[in-house]
């Protein structure tokens, strides 16, 4: 059977419509077409189909996860699903619709596939010198060949700024350049959130351009609403996260939001652990 190609416009439309995408992901028939060989854990390129509607998705079964010494509790699939729930509660919609479901290889994460738009704007670049051009923020110097460096930069893009705030909440330990994608409708999505929600600080990201800058009114309003949703009442975000994360991980998430609101600025890189993921792309 031929492998269906992902259509950038179709994936963007469905990703922006969780009311349609989530039931399809939960209840549709999941068909595996191949393994994504570049992934560090088992990940499969799939389609999901129900009631005459189909979509391309990625499926990551729990049984294909490699144990991580610094994430001893829970599963990558559970944390990926939890990241979607937090993103959805924020109102920013920065993570594609994601569910935890049974599949051909057991329980796993199933997420709408984002096919990056071919004309997407450049979000990462290498520039000469040691000062970023207008419209860009410095990440650091990169060795491009022996004895020659260039400045590694990311765009001053409001979509990336929102993602930087979300990552501070999630405690994302792996925001590489390949982990954010521009969809055909202009939306930006973050993917690969398996190493999030640790209790100790582990924020590793390329998006340090706003470190120390004020949160601003939009992010402050979002975080205030998110903090209220993180309580344990029935129907709250906190209750929805309970099957996916440990109580300590949920408490640490509340604490991170509290700190962001109290300090009023985006976090600075830690001096106690590597703050940029490797490899960066």
XYZ file of C-alpha atoms in Angstrom:
281
model
C 0.000 0.000 0.000
C 1.453 3.409 -0.917
C 2.426 5.677 1.964
C 0.104 8.717 2.025
C 1.860 12.043 1.764
C 1.083 14.732 4.307
C -0.550 17.811 2.821
C 0.623 21.035 4.461
C -2.705 22.836 4.065
C -4.795 19.882 5.273
C -2.616 19.273 8.343
C -2.719 22.980 9.230
C -6.516 23.096 8.939
C -7.006 20.063 11.165
C -4.401 21.130 13.736
C -6.245 24.433 14.143
C -9.549 22.587 14.753
C -9.194 20.528 17.962
C -12.954 19.903 18.133
C -12.576 17.815 14.973
C -9.027 16.552 15.449
C -9.274 15.188 18.990
C -12.217 12.770 18.422
C -10.563 11.601 15.213
C -7.305 10.895 17.052
C -9.050 9.155 19.957
C -11.514 7.000 18.061
C -10.213 6.598 14.527
C -8.609 3.485 13.115
C -4.850 3.901 13.375
C -2.764 2.530 10.498
C 1.042 2.457 10.682
C 2.813 3.237 7.406
C 6.428 3.402 8.571
C 8.862 4.213 11.320
C 10.476 7.640 11.729
C 14.064 6.441 11.876
C 15.582 9.746 13.031
C 13.590 9.703 16.275
C 15.490 8.620 19.393
C 12.485 6.597 20.584
C 9.971 4.567 18.596
C 7.830 6.904 16.485
C 5.585 5.934 13.597
C 4.151 7.786 10.610
C 0.454 6.881 10.557
C -2.980 7.735 9.342
C -6.087 7.792 11.465
C -9.533 7.388 9.906
C -13.123 7.573 11.131
C -16.504 8.437 9.550
C -15.007 9.184 6.158
C -12.393 11.583 7.535
C -8.690 10.807 7.687
C -5.525 12.548 8.785
C -1.795 11.941 8.931
C -0.487 11.646 12.475
C 2.497 10.510 14.508
C 2.157 7.654 17.013
C 4.724 7.065 19.768
C 4.018 3.905 21.806
C 5.095 3.719 25.425
C 6.726 0.329 24.855
C 9.155 1.971 22.416
C 10.477 4.482 24.968
C 14.023 4.253 26.276
C 14.292 4.752 30.058
C 15.771 8.110 31.123
C 17.613 8.296 34.425
C 16.599 11.939 34.976
C 12.916 11.309 34.146
C 12.267 8.215 36.282
C 8.510 8.685 36.626
C 5.743 8.550 34.065
C 6.164 8.205 30.323
C 7.245 10.329 27.381
C 3.797 9.789 25.865
C 2.091 11.016 29.027
C 4.232 14.143 29.168
C 3.614 14.871 25.468
C -0.129 14.643 26.093
C 0.173 16.818 29.200
C 2.070 19.447 27.203
C -0.826 19.612 24.751
C -3.323 20.098 27.589
C -1.302 22.969 29.057
C -0.907 24.563 25.636
C -4.642 24.254 24.963
C -5.482 25.787 28.347
C -3.196 28.722 27.593
C -5.291 29.596 24.550
C -2.182 29.914 22.392
C -2.598 26.517 20.710
C 1.144 25.965 20.356
C 1.074 22.144 20.468
C -0.778 20.125 17.814
C -3.851 18.189 19.025
C -2.555 15.187 20.977
C -4.182 12.239 22.755
C -3.102 9.175 24.705
C -4.704 6.079 23.166
C -4.306 2.424 22.354
C -2.602 1.636 19.056
C -1.066 -1.260 17.153
C 1.866 -1.391 19.608
C -0.055 -0.583 22.751
C -0.786 2.678 24.535
C 0.950 5.690 23.108
C 0.808 9.323 22.143
C -1.016 10.188 18.918
C -0.619 13.690 17.465
C -1.707 15.479 14.305
C 1.202 15.613 11.885
C 2.408 19.121 11.032
C 3.803 19.367 7.527
C 5.939 22.489 7.521
C 4.973 25.060 4.920
C 7.521 25.190 2.077
C 7.476 29.006 2.144
C 7.741 29.287 5.944
C 9.780 32.265 7.164
C 13.280 31.580 8.414
C 13.349 31.356 12.200
C 16.988 30.342 12.757
C 20.071 31.650 11.001
C 23.839 32.037 11.114
C 25.156 35.592 10.807
C 28.672 37.013 10.623
C 30.061 39.045 13.479
C 29.016 39.054 17.106
C 25.921 41.303 17.005
C 22.584 40.118 15.603
C 20.953 42.013 12.786
C 17.703 43.901 13.493
C 14.829 41.465 13.904
C 17.020 38.721 15.357
C 18.230 37.600 18.797
C 21.569 35.953 19.565
C 21.717 32.369 20.805
C 25.507 32.070 20.827
C 28.571 31.575 18.691
C 28.710 28.448 16.549
C 31.823 26.947 14.993
C 31.044 26.640 11.290
C 34.475 25.285 10.386
C 37.783 24.905 12.219
C 38.865 28.325 13.428
C 35.792 30.185 12.115
C 32.627 31.028 14.018
C 29.310 32.657 13.206
C 26.547 34.024 15.377
C 23.650 31.591 15.783
C 20.410 33.611 16.009
C 16.635 33.154 16.217
C 13.974 35.465 14.838
C 12.299 38.138 16.947
C 8.944 36.492 16.252
C 5.956 36.835 18.624
C 5.024 33.206 17.983
C 8.448 32.099 19.210
C 8.134 34.394 22.217
C 4.897 32.691 23.242
C 6.622 29.345 22.827
C 9.443 30.536 25.090
C 6.875 31.366 27.792
C 5.157 27.989 27.378
C 8.517 26.197 27.610
C 9.247 27.985 30.884
C 5.971 26.591 32.242
C 6.602 23.093 30.876
C 10.260 23.097 31.989
C 11.130 21.912 28.495
C 14.550 20.252 28.433
C 14.787 19.936 24.648
C 13.592 22.919 22.571
C 15.754 22.303 19.516
C 15.404 24.058 16.194
C 13.687 21.017 14.713
C 11.098 21.069 17.485
C 9.095 24.022 16.190
C 7.342 24.054 12.838
C 5.561 26.714 10.797
C 2.245 25.437 9.441
C 0.710 26.459 6.127
C -1.772 28.811 7.828
C 1.004 30.791 9.549
C 0.616 29.161 12.952
C 3.673 27.917 14.829
C 3.654 24.543 16.593
C 6.057 23.033 19.070
C 6.568 19.271 18.954
C 8.497 16.569 20.862
C 7.610 17.340 24.482
C 8.629 14.035 26.043
C 11.249 15.571 28.340
C 9.131 18.156 30.122
C 7.600 18.685 33.578
C 10.653 17.611 35.604
C 10.579 18.838 39.197
C 14.132 20.307 39.188
C 14.850 23.063 36.668
C 15.927 21.644 33.302
C 15.038 24.382 30.810
C 17.153 23.869 27.684
C 16.165 25.883 24.649
C 17.373 27.923 21.713
C 14.850 30.652 22.553
C 16.904 32.701 24.994
C 16.526 35.971 23.083
C 13.948 37.287 25.540
C 15.724 36.167 28.724
C 15.072 38.687 31.481
C 12.605 40.726 29.422
C 9.242 41.649 30.990
C 6.483 39.135 30.370
C 4.148 41.757 28.972
C 0.385 42.029 29.360
C -0.555 39.136 27.070
C 1.721 36.564 28.722
C 0.794 37.787 32.210
C -2.907 37.370 31.459
C -2.326 33.892 30.016
C -0.251 32.772 32.997
C -2.797 34.137 35.459
C -5.582 32.123 33.813
C -3.335 29.083 33.567
C -2.490 29.243 37.268
C -6.175 29.236 38.167
C -6.724 26.221 35.890
C -3.902 24.274 37.567
C -5.855 23.684 40.756
C -7.290 20.262 41.581
C -11.011 20.961 41.186
C -13.150 18.701 39.015
C -12.842 19.625 35.354
C -9.741 21.738 35.868
C -6.438 21.445 34.041
C -4.892 20.132 37.248
C -7.399 17.281 37.329
C -6.790 16.494 33.641
C -3.028 16.324 34.260
C -3.345 13.974 37.257
C -3.394 10.708 35.205
C -0.403 11.878 33.153
C 2.000 13.417 35.677
C 3.006 12.820 39.281
C 1.626 15.069 42.050
C 5.118 16.542 42.498
C 5.352 17.363 38.785
C 1.987 19.135 38.851
C 2.972 21.038 42.009
C 6.247 22.060 40.353
C 4.312 23.333 37.324
C 2.182 25.512 39.605
C 5.346 26.770 41.274
C 6.963 27.691 37.939
C 3.900 29.735 36.985
C 3.951 31.408 40.408
C 7.616 32.352 39.977
C 7.064 33.739 36.482
C 4.185 35.890 37.692
C 6.060 37.050 40.801
C 9.270 37.940 38.945
C 7.442 39.331 35.927
C 10.056 38.386 33.349
C 11.150 35.468 31.211
C 13.776 33.253 32.864
C 17.532 33.530 32.457
C 19.687 30.554 31.427
C 20.870 28.479 34.358
C 24.488 28.531 35.372
C 24.176 25.019 36.839
C 23.436 22.924 33.731
C 23.670 23.269 29.933
C 21.001 25.746 28.839
C 21.146 24.991 25.090
C 20.165 21.511 23.805
C 22.625 19.410 21.852
C 22.510 18.975 18.980
C 20.759 22.353 18.573
C 18.846 21.336 15.441
